[in-house]
Structure formats: C-alpha cells, structure tokens
Amino acid sequence: AVYFSGATDNSQVLDTRGGQDPSRSTTISENFEVEQVKAGTNCTFFLTKAGEVYAFGKGDYGRLGLGLTVITKFWVSQGGYGHGYAMDEEGAVYVWGDSDYGKLGTGESRHLQAPERHNFFTGKEVADISCGWQHSAAACDGKLYSWGLADDERLGQRPPNTLAPVEAPLPAGCGQVTKVCCGQNFTLASTDSGQLLVTGGTSAASNFKVKDLEGERVFQLAAGAEHGLILTEGGNVWTFGDSAISGTGGTVLLSQPVQLSDLPTIAFVACSAKCSFAITPTNEVYSWGHSLSQTPQLVDAASGANIRQISGGIDHCAWFTTPPPTSVTSNAVVPVQKAPFAVSLTPDTFTD
C-alpha cells in the first residue's frame, strides 16, 4: 500500500487529501504492486514489481524523466527545479531535468527534457548517485565525484562551480566510498569501512572530513535541506544541521553529529526538505521537524499501516509498505529488470 502526506498543489500526491497525516492512495494501492516510491520536487515516481515506472506531478524542466528505457536504479532530487539520474541493466547512466549550475554534470548548462546518456560514467562502476538542490555527487570505483554549484563547500572542493564531475579529495585511509547523499548545501558520504564523511553546510568543512560516531559504522544516510540523518548498523540515529529540524530540541546549529538517544532501535530513516522520519523494526514511525515536534514523536496516524519506507520531497512525502533492501547500499531504487515506461498520471486517469 502507498500513502501520501503534504502538499497537493501540483498533483504530486495521487487521490489523497494531503496534509500532515498520511492517507492511503486507493488508485496506486489497489491497481499496482509497488516496489519503490520516490518523492521529488513537486512530483512523484513509483516502480512496480513488474518493472514499470510511473511519474506524476509537475513536469516542467523535464523533471519527470519521461522516455527512460530499461533501468535498474534511479535517483531524483527533492529540491531545486528537479533533476534525476538512472542506470540501465548494462551499467550506462542517463540524466534529465534542470541543469542550473551544471548539476547535470554534462559539461554544459542545457536543460534535458528527456533522459540522455551520461558519457562520464562509461566504464565506471557506479555504487551510488545523489541529487541535491544545485549540485550532485556520485560514488564511482571507490572514489567520490561532485559537480554543480560550489558555494558553501558543498562539493568537497574549492570553487568555482563545475559543469562536469570532478574527483573530490578525501582523507587518507578512509576507505572506498560506497554511499553518497546530497542536501541543499552539503554532502554526506560513507565508506566500506563504515566511516562518515561530511562537507559543506554547518559542518564547517572545506573538503570531506571524517565525523566521529563513537566507533559505530554507517548503515544508511538521509539528507534534507539543512539537516542530515545517519543510521548506524546498531540501529542508532545521529543528526546534525538546523537545530529546529535536527530532532534535539535545541537552538544551536549542530556542526557535529549528535545521537538521538531517545529513539528506540531504528531500521530505516528518511528526510524531506524540512522534516525527518525514523521507522522501527516493528514498523512504528517517528517524525519531527518543520510544523511538527522539534523532538521525535510517534506518528499515531501510521499505526497499523505497516509502513516500511518513506521518501521525502520538497513539500510532500510518500509512505509505503515495501520492505527496504536487507543491505542498504544506496538510496537508489532497485527494480526488476524489465523495460519500464513512464506516464503522467492525474486523479482522473483511472476513472471511466
């Protein structure tokens, strides 16, 4: 089953009332076997177990990525004017959407209304890609590449802006980069040794620095506009950034990760632009952030819904019951390998 919460002004939530509490999308839940859902910038994507990809919501700047062929993973932005990346079954990477500041990494600033192959990734083993507001990053061959707007040190390298991926310098001995996650003006990454790397934003880092998690290993990363979450292999959640959204209830910006010790053991974390979510192994959902409590609170409206994953966009969220991968290696979608297609859906699509 699929649920939505948040804004409805661009049809980014389908046949639900929106608002703070999640409500069930009858159209999707009763007509599709959903494998994954991604909330983007005023738009939403969902993938069926048959390998079919659907997109709906605001479609300017090519953000819906219509025209994708056979894919195995894809990533979309939750802010800016919307852009995305996809990987096909042969490992080729495609890109589409808004290109401001060079965040598509194609070497030019041309918007792409339909997906085009990204030649930089040819021959590289891509572990993860993440789309920020005005920048992007990728973990390839154990290295970290970043491109787009360079302000606030978000690229992990000194300005100027870059129109194509550039390898970011990393601390010696940190290991091979396996995950990457972009916020509005910062970037998170983790390595095969379980270390957390952070640059930009409130981290006060001009390039990637190792952040201490008291010996815990990173399991999953999530990022909002000005805050981030780190889930460790032990089920603990660490937070940093905007104090009003971080979950600590404090008033000071967090430049170093702080553990949210009041949370129980957590299996999955997610961020929308200004809110955070944590899901326990028994499918209890906690939330906090903008228009919510400043500290984690149990979401009563999700009780009994068996929510296993949440994807946060800029002003809406998708809640769904598909279990996450047992070994989280990225925030990408991993569908069945079958030729998908994309269509724009509206509340009237399935009416007689």
Short mmCIF file of C-alpha atoms in Angstrom, two decimals:
data_model
loop_
_atom_site.label_atom_id
_atom_site.label_comp_id
_atom_site.label_asym_id
_atom_site.label_seq_id
_atom_site.Cartn_x
_atom_site.Cartn_y
_atom_site.Cartn_z
CA ALA A 1 0.00 0.00 0.00
CA VAL A 2 1.09 3.60 -0.64
CA TYR A 3 0.23 6.65 1.47
CA PHE A 4 0.92 10.34 0.89
CA SER A 5 1.17 13.42 3.07
CA GLY A 6 1.97 17.06 2.38
CA ALA A 7 1.14 19.49 -0.41
CA THR A 8 -1.26 18.67 -3.25
CA ASP A 9 -0.96 21.79 -5.44
CA ASN A 10 0.97 20.11 -8.27
CA SER A 11 -0.84 16.73 -8.19
CA GLN A 12 2.31 15.28 -6.61
CA VAL A 13 0.09 13.16 -4.34
CA LEU A 14 -2.50 10.98 -6.05
CA ASP A 15 -6.16 10.80 -4.91
CA THR A 16 -5.35 11.64 -1.29
CA ARG A 17 -6.17 14.65 0.83
CA GLY A 18 -2.58 15.57 1.63
CA GLY A 19 -1.95 17.30 4.92
CA GLN A 20 0.22 16.31 7.87
CA ASP A 21 -1.05 12.76 8.39
CA PRO A 22 -0.52 10.04 5.75
CA SER A 23 -3.60 9.00 3.78
CA ARG A 24 -3.90 5.94 1.54
CA SER A 25 -3.78 6.29 -2.24
CA THR A 26 -6.52 3.97 -3.45
CA THR A 27 -5.54 4.35 -7.11
CA ILE A 28 -1.97 3.15 -6.57
CA SER A 29 -2.57 0.71 -3.73
CA GLU A 30 -5.36 -1.20 -5.49
CA ASN A 31 -4.05 -1.14 -9.06
CA PHE A 32 -0.30 -1.72 -8.69
CA GLU A 33 2.16 -3.94 -6.83
CA VAL A 34 4.59 -1.23 -5.77
CA GLU A 35 8.28 -1.97 -5.34
CA GLN A 36 9.54 1.55 -4.55
CA VAL A 37 8.36 5.17 -4.38
CA LYS A 38 10.40 8.37 -4.68
CA ALA A 39 9.08 11.82 -3.75
CA GLY A 40 10.82 14.51 -5.77
CA THR A 41 10.45 18.24 -6.39
CA ASN A 42 6.67 18.64 -6.73
CA CYS A 43 6.50 15.24 -8.43
CA THR A 44 6.49 11.56 -7.53
CA PHE A 45 7.82 8.35 -9.10
CA PHE A 46 6.82 4.80 -8.33
CA LEU A 47 8.10 1.47 -9.55
CA THR A 48 6.03 -1.70 -9.78
CA LYS A 49 7.24 -5.24 -9.15
CA ALA A 50 6.77 -5.86 -12.88
CA GLY A 51 9.44 -3.23 -13.61
CA GLU A 52 7.06 -0.48 -14.79
CA VAL A 53 7.94 3.10 -13.78
CA TYR A 54 5.27 5.78 -13.43
CA ALA A 55 5.69 9.51 -12.79
CA PHE A 56 3.16 12.18 -11.93
CA GLY A 57 3.07 15.77 -10.74
CA LYS A 58 4.74 18.90 -12.05
CA GLY A 59 6.54 18.20 -15.32
CA ASP A 60 8.45 21.34 -16.34
CA TYR A 61 12.24 21.24 -16.92
CA GLY A 62 11.84 17.58 -17.88
CA ARG A 63 11.86 16.56 -14.24
CA LEU A 64 9.58 13.54 -14.80
CA GLY A 65 12.21 11.80 -16.94
CA LEU A 66 9.73 10.52 -19.49
CA GLY A 67 11.36 8.23 -22.04
CA LEU A 68 13.52 6.02 -19.80
CA THR A 69 14.40 2.62 -21.23
CA VAL A 70 15.43 -0.49 -19.26
CA ILE A 71 16.69 0.66 -15.86
CA THR A 72 17.95 -0.96 -12.68
CA LYS A 73 18.38 2.10 -10.42
CA PHE A 74 17.31 5.73 -10.35
CA TRP A 75 17.73 8.80 -8.16
CA VAL A 76 15.79 12.10 -8.13
CA SER A 77 16.20 15.45 -6.38
CA GLN A 78 13.90 16.68 -3.62
CA GLY A 79 14.69 20.37 -4.20
CA GLY A 80 15.59 22.89 -6.90
CA TYR A 81 13.69 22.59 -10.19
CA GLY A 82 14.11 18.83 -10.35
CA HIS A 83 16.64 16.53 -11.98
CA GLY A 84 17.44 12.85 -11.93
CA TYR A 85 19.76 10.02 -12.91
CA ALA A 86 19.09 6.43 -13.92
CA MET A 87 21.20 3.35 -14.62
CA ASP A 88 20.28 0.68 -17.14
CA GLU A 89 20.98 -3.05 -16.97
CA GLU A 90 24.27 -2.58 -18.82
CA GLY A 91 25.51 -0.02 -16.29
CA ALA A 92 25.01 3.04 -18.52
CA VAL A 93 23.89 6.18 -16.69
CA TYR A 94 21.24 8.59 -18.01
CA VAL A 95 20.41 12.09 -16.80
CA TRP A 96 17.50 14.50 -17.23
CA GLY A 97 15.89 17.67 -15.89
CA ASP A 98 17.02 21.13 -14.79
CA SER A 99 20.67 21.93 -15.39
CA ASP A 100 21.19 25.15 -13.41
CA TYR A 101 24.73 25.49 -12.03
CA GLY A 102 25.85 22.47 -14.05
CA LYS A 103 24.22 19.95 -11.68
CA LEU A 104 23.56 17.50 -14.54
CA GLY A 105 27.32 17.16 -14.98
CA THR A 106 27.16 17.01 -18.77
CA GLY A 107 29.71 19.77 -19.31
CA GLU A 108 27.04 22.27 -20.37
CA SER A 109 24.05 24.07 -18.83
CA ARG A 110 21.38 22.80 -21.23
CA HIS A 111 18.16 21.55 -19.63
CA LEU A 112 17.27 18.00 -20.69
CA GLN A 113 13.57 17.42 -21.33
CA ALA A 114 14.20 13.69 -21.81
CA PRO A 115 16.91 11.36 -20.46
CA GLU A 116 20.26 11.37 -22.26
CA ARG A 117 23.20 9.05 -21.72
CA HIS A 118 25.88 10.49 -19.43
CA ASN A 119 29.23 9.67 -21.03
CA PHE A 120 31.33 10.40 -17.93
CA PHE A 121 30.19 7.19 -16.26
CA THR A 122 31.02 4.91 -19.18
CA GLY A 123 33.33 2.14 -17.98
CA LYS A 124 32.97 3.11 -14.31
CA GLU A 125 31.42 1.03 -11.55
CA VAL A 126 28.77 3.31 -10.09
CA ALA A 127 27.82 2.46 -6.50
CA ASP A 128 25.59 5.45 -5.79
CA ILE A 129 24.44 8.84 -7.10
CA SER A 130 22.65 11.61 -5.24
CA CYS A 131 20.85 14.74 -6.46
CA GLY A 132 21.00 17.88 -4.34
CA TRP A 133 19.29 21.21 -4.92
CA GLN A 134 22.03 22.76 -7.08
CA HIS A 135 24.68 20.04 -7.07
CA SER A 136 25.09 16.29 -7.48
CA ALA A 137 27.58 13.66 -6.38
CA ALA A 138 28.45 10.05 -7.15
CA ALA A 139 30.41 7.16 -5.68
CA CYS A 140 32.31 5.51 -8.56
CA ASP A 141 35.13 2.98 -8.42
CA GLY A 142 35.52 3.74 -4.70
CA LYS A 143 36.04 7.44 -5.36
CA LEU A 144 33.72 10.40 -4.79
CA TYR A 145 32.87 12.80 -7.62
CA SER A 146 30.87 16.01 -7.30
CA TRP A 147 29.65 18.75 -9.64
CA GLY A 148 27.39 21.80 -9.82
CA LEU A 149 27.25 24.82 -7.50
CA ALA A 150 30.35 25.05 -5.31
CA ASP A 151 29.16 27.60 -2.72
CA ASP A 152 29.35 26.62 0.97
CA GLU A 153 31.97 23.97 0.13
CA ARG A 154 29.20 21.50 -0.75
CA LEU A 155 31.31 19.85 -3.44
CA GLY A 156 34.14 18.99 -1.08
CA GLN A 157 36.49 21.06 -3.18
CA ARG A 158 37.18 24.74 -3.66
CA PRO A 159 35.09 26.88 -6.08
CA PRO A 160 34.47 27.55 -8.94
CA ASN A 161 31.32 25.70 -9.97
CA THR A 162 31.90 22.62 -12.11
CA LEU A 163 29.84 21.58 -15.13
CA ALA A 164 31.24 18.04 -15.11
CA PRO A 165 32.13 15.55 -12.34
CA VAL A 166 35.42 16.23 -10.55
CA GLU A 167 37.03 13.85 -8.08
CA ALA A 168 36.88 15.25 -4.55
CA PRO A 169 39.90 14.89 -2.26
CA LEU A 170 39.25 12.52 0.65
CA PRO A 171 41.03 11.90 3.96
CA ALA A 172 43.84 9.39 3.74
CA GLY A 173 42.91 5.87 4.76
CA CYS A 174 39.14 6.46 4.86
CA GLY A 175 38.41 3.53 2.54
CA GLN A 176 36.34 3.13 -0.61
CA VAL A 177 33.27 5.38 -0.95
CA THR A 178 30.07 3.31 -1.22
CA LYS A 179 27.23 5.77 -0.43
CA VAL A 180 26.62 9.45 -1.10
CA CYS A 181 23.75 11.75 -0.12
CA CYS A 182 23.29 15.43 -1.04
CA GLY A 183 21.40 18.06 0.94
CA GLN A 184 20.79 21.62 -0.14
CA ASN A 185 24.30 22.89 0.56
CA PHE A 186 26.17 19.90 1.95
CA THR A 187 27.15 16.35 1.02
CA LEU A 188 27.35 13.17 3.08
CA ALA A 189 29.24 10.04 2.14
CA SER A 190 30.24 6.78 3.75
CA THR A 191 32.92 4.22 3.05
CA ASP A 192 33.31 0.45 3.10
CA SER A 193 34.99 0.84 6.49
CA GLY A 194 31.78 2.40 7.85
CA GLN A 195 33.17 5.90 8.22
CA LEU A 196 31.06 9.05 7.78
CA LEU A 197 32.36 11.86 5.54
CA VAL A 198 30.80 15.34 5.53
CA THR A 199 31.47 18.57 3.66
CA GLY A 200 29.70 21.93 3.41
CA GLY A 201 26.66 23.28 5.25
CA THR A 202 27.07 23.66 9.01
CA SER A 203 29.96 21.18 9.08
CA ALA A 204 32.50 24.00 8.65
CA ALA A 205 34.46 21.69 6.36
CA SER A 206 36.01 22.95 3.12
CA ASN A 207 36.52 19.38 1.95
CA PHE A 208 35.36 15.97 3.13
CA LYS A 209 36.19 15.28 6.76
CA VAL A 210 35.64 12.14 8.82
CA LYS A 211 33.00 12.68 11.50
CA ASP A 212 33.08 10.67 14.72
CA LEU A 213 30.18 8.34 15.50
CA GLU A 214 31.87 6.88 18.56
CA GLY A 215 33.05 3.85 16.65
CA GLU A 216 29.69 3.00 15.05
CA ARG A 217 29.53 2.08 11.37
CA VAL A 218 27.25 3.87 8.91
CA PHE A 219 24.32 1.84 7.56
CA GLN A 220 22.15 4.48 5.84
CA LEU A 221 22.32 8.21 5.02
CA ALA A 222 19.47 10.70 4.58
CA ALA A 223 19.50 14.44 3.91
CA GLY A 224 17.02 17.30 3.93
CA ALA A 225 17.55 20.92 3.03
CA GLU A 226 19.67 21.88 6.03
CA HIS A 227 19.86 18.74 8.13
CA GLY A 228 21.01 15.17 7.82
CA LEU A 229 20.49 11.79 9.46
CA ILE A 230 22.87 8.88 9.83
CA LEU A 231 21.60 5.40 10.74
CA THR A 232 24.26 3.08 12.12
CA GLU A 233 24.48 -0.70 11.86
CA GLY A 234 23.47 -0.86 15.50
CA GLY A 235 20.16 0.89 14.81
CA ASN A 236 21.13 4.23 16.34
CA VAL A 237 20.30 7.57 14.69
CA TRP A 238 22.67 10.53 14.57
CA THR A 239 21.68 14.00 13.41
CA PHE A 240 23.25 17.35 12.55
CA GLY A 241 22.41 20.70 10.99
CA ASP A 242 19.44 23.02 11.58
CA SER A 243 18.58 22.75 15.27
CA ALA A 244 14.85 23.30 14.69
CA ILE A 245 14.74 20.22 12.44
CA SER A 246 17.55 18.06 13.82
CA GLY A 247 15.42 16.38 16.47
CA THR A 248 17.42 17.51 19.50
CA GLY A 249 15.02 20.29 20.51
CA GLY A 250 17.98 22.63 20.81
CA THR A 251 18.60 26.11 19.43
CA VAL A 252 22.23 25.79 18.28
CA LEU A 253 23.26 24.63 14.80
CA LEU A 254 24.91 21.24 15.00
CA SER A 255 28.21 21.15 13.13
CA GLN A 256 28.99 17.70 14.55
CA PRO A 257 26.69 14.65 14.56
CA VAL A 258 24.72 14.10 17.78
CA GLN A 259 22.97 10.85 18.69
CA LEU A 260 19.19 10.95 19.17
CA SER A 261 19.31 8.76 22.26
CA ASP A 262 15.55 8.95 22.96
CA LEU A 263 14.72 6.93 19.85
CA PRO A 264 14.37 3.14 20.08
CA THR A 265 16.28 0.84 17.72
CA ILE A 266 15.64 2.08 14.16
CA ALA A 267 15.66 0.16 10.86
CA PHE A 268 15.14 2.99 8.33
CA VAL A 269 15.49 6.79 8.24
CA ALA A 270 14.31 9.43 5.75
CA CYS A 271 14.30 13.19 5.33
CA SER A 272 12.03 15.54 3.46
CA ALA A 273 13.25 19.09 2.94
CA LYS A 274 12.37 20.15 6.49
CA CYS A 275 11.22 17.02 8.32
CA SER A 276 12.70 13.72 9.47
CA PHE A 277 11.36 10.20 9.89
CA ALA A 278 12.56 7.03 11.61
CA ILE A 279 10.96 3.59 11.35
CA THR A 280 11.48 0.82 13.87
CA PRO A 281 11.85 -2.91 13.02
CA THR A 282 8.20 -3.31 14.12
CA ASN A 283 7.08 -0.56 11.70
CA GLU A 284 6.40 2.20 14.21
CA VAL A 285 7.06 5.61 12.65
CA TYR A 286 8.58 8.60 14.43
CA SER A 287 8.65 12.09 12.93
CA TRP A 288 9.96 15.55 13.80
CA GLY A 289 10.81 18.87 12.14
CA HIS A 290 9.03 21.80 10.50
CA SER A 291 5.35 22.08 11.56
CA LEU A 292 5.94 19.03 13.76
CA SER A 293 7.54 18.49 17.15
CA GLN A 294 11.20 19.51 17.46
CA THR A 295 11.91 16.10 19.00
CA PRO A 296 10.91 12.64 17.70
CA GLN A 297 7.26 11.74 18.31
CA LEU A 298 5.36 8.57 17.45
CA VAL A 299 3.06 9.03 14.43
CA ASP A 300 -0.27 7.64 15.62
CA ALA A 301 -1.80 8.03 12.13
CA ALA A 302 0.68 5.44 10.80
CA SER A 303 -0.22 2.84 13.44
CA GLY A 304 -1.23 -0.45 11.84
CA ALA A 305 -0.33 0.72 8.31
CA ASN A 306 2.83 -1.44 8.23
CA ILE A 307 4.94 1.45 6.86
CA ARG A 308 8.43 0.17 5.96
CA GLN A 309 9.84 3.09 3.94
CA ILE A 310 9.28 6.84 3.48
CA SER A 311 10.54 9.10 0.71
CA GLY A 312 10.53 12.84 1.32
CA GLY A 313 10.19 15.52 -1.35
CA ILE A 314 10.34 19.28 -1.01
CA ASP A 315 6.80 19.58 0.35
CA HIS A 316 5.25 16.09 0.28
CA CYS A 317 6.10 12.57 1.36
CA ALA A 318 5.36 9.04 0.17
CA TRP A 319 4.86 6.35 2.81
CA PHE A 320 4.83 2.73 1.64
CA THR A 321 4.86 -0.82 2.87
CA THR A 322 7.53 -2.41 0.67
CA PRO A 323 10.45 -3.64 2.81
CA PRO A 324 13.78 -1.89 2.22
CA PRO A 325 16.76 -3.91 0.99
CA THR A 326 18.31 -6.01 3.75
CA SER A 327 21.66 -4.41 3.00
CA VAL A 328 21.22 -0.71 2.25
CA THR A 329 23.97 0.37 -0.13
CA SER A 330 22.31 3.50 -1.52
CA ASN A 331 19.09 5.46 -1.66
CA ALA A 332 18.50 4.20 -5.18
CA VAL A 333 15.56 2.24 -6.48
CA VAL A 334 16.40 -1.35 -7.49
CA PRO A 335 13.60 -2.69 -9.72
CA VAL A 336 13.04 -5.94 -11.55
CA GLN A 337 14.88 -5.79 -14.85
CA LYS A 338 12.10 -5.25 -17.34
CA ALA A 339 11.51 -2.47 -19.84
CA PRO A 340 9.59 0.23 -17.93
CA PHE A 341 7.62 3.15 -19.22
CA ALA A 342 6.58 6.46 -17.71
CA VAL A 343 3.33 8.32 -18.00
CA SER A 344 1.88 11.41 -16.38
CA LEU A 345 -0.95 10.42 -14.06
CA THR A 346 -3.78 12.60 -12.82
CA PRO A 347 -6.65 11.88 -10.41
CA ASP A 348 -8.81 11.18 -13.48
CA THR A 349 -6.52 8.61 -15.10
CA PHE A 350 -8.44 5.59 -13.84
CA THR A 351 -11.99 6.97 -13.98
CA ASP A 352 -14.49 5.69 -16.54
#
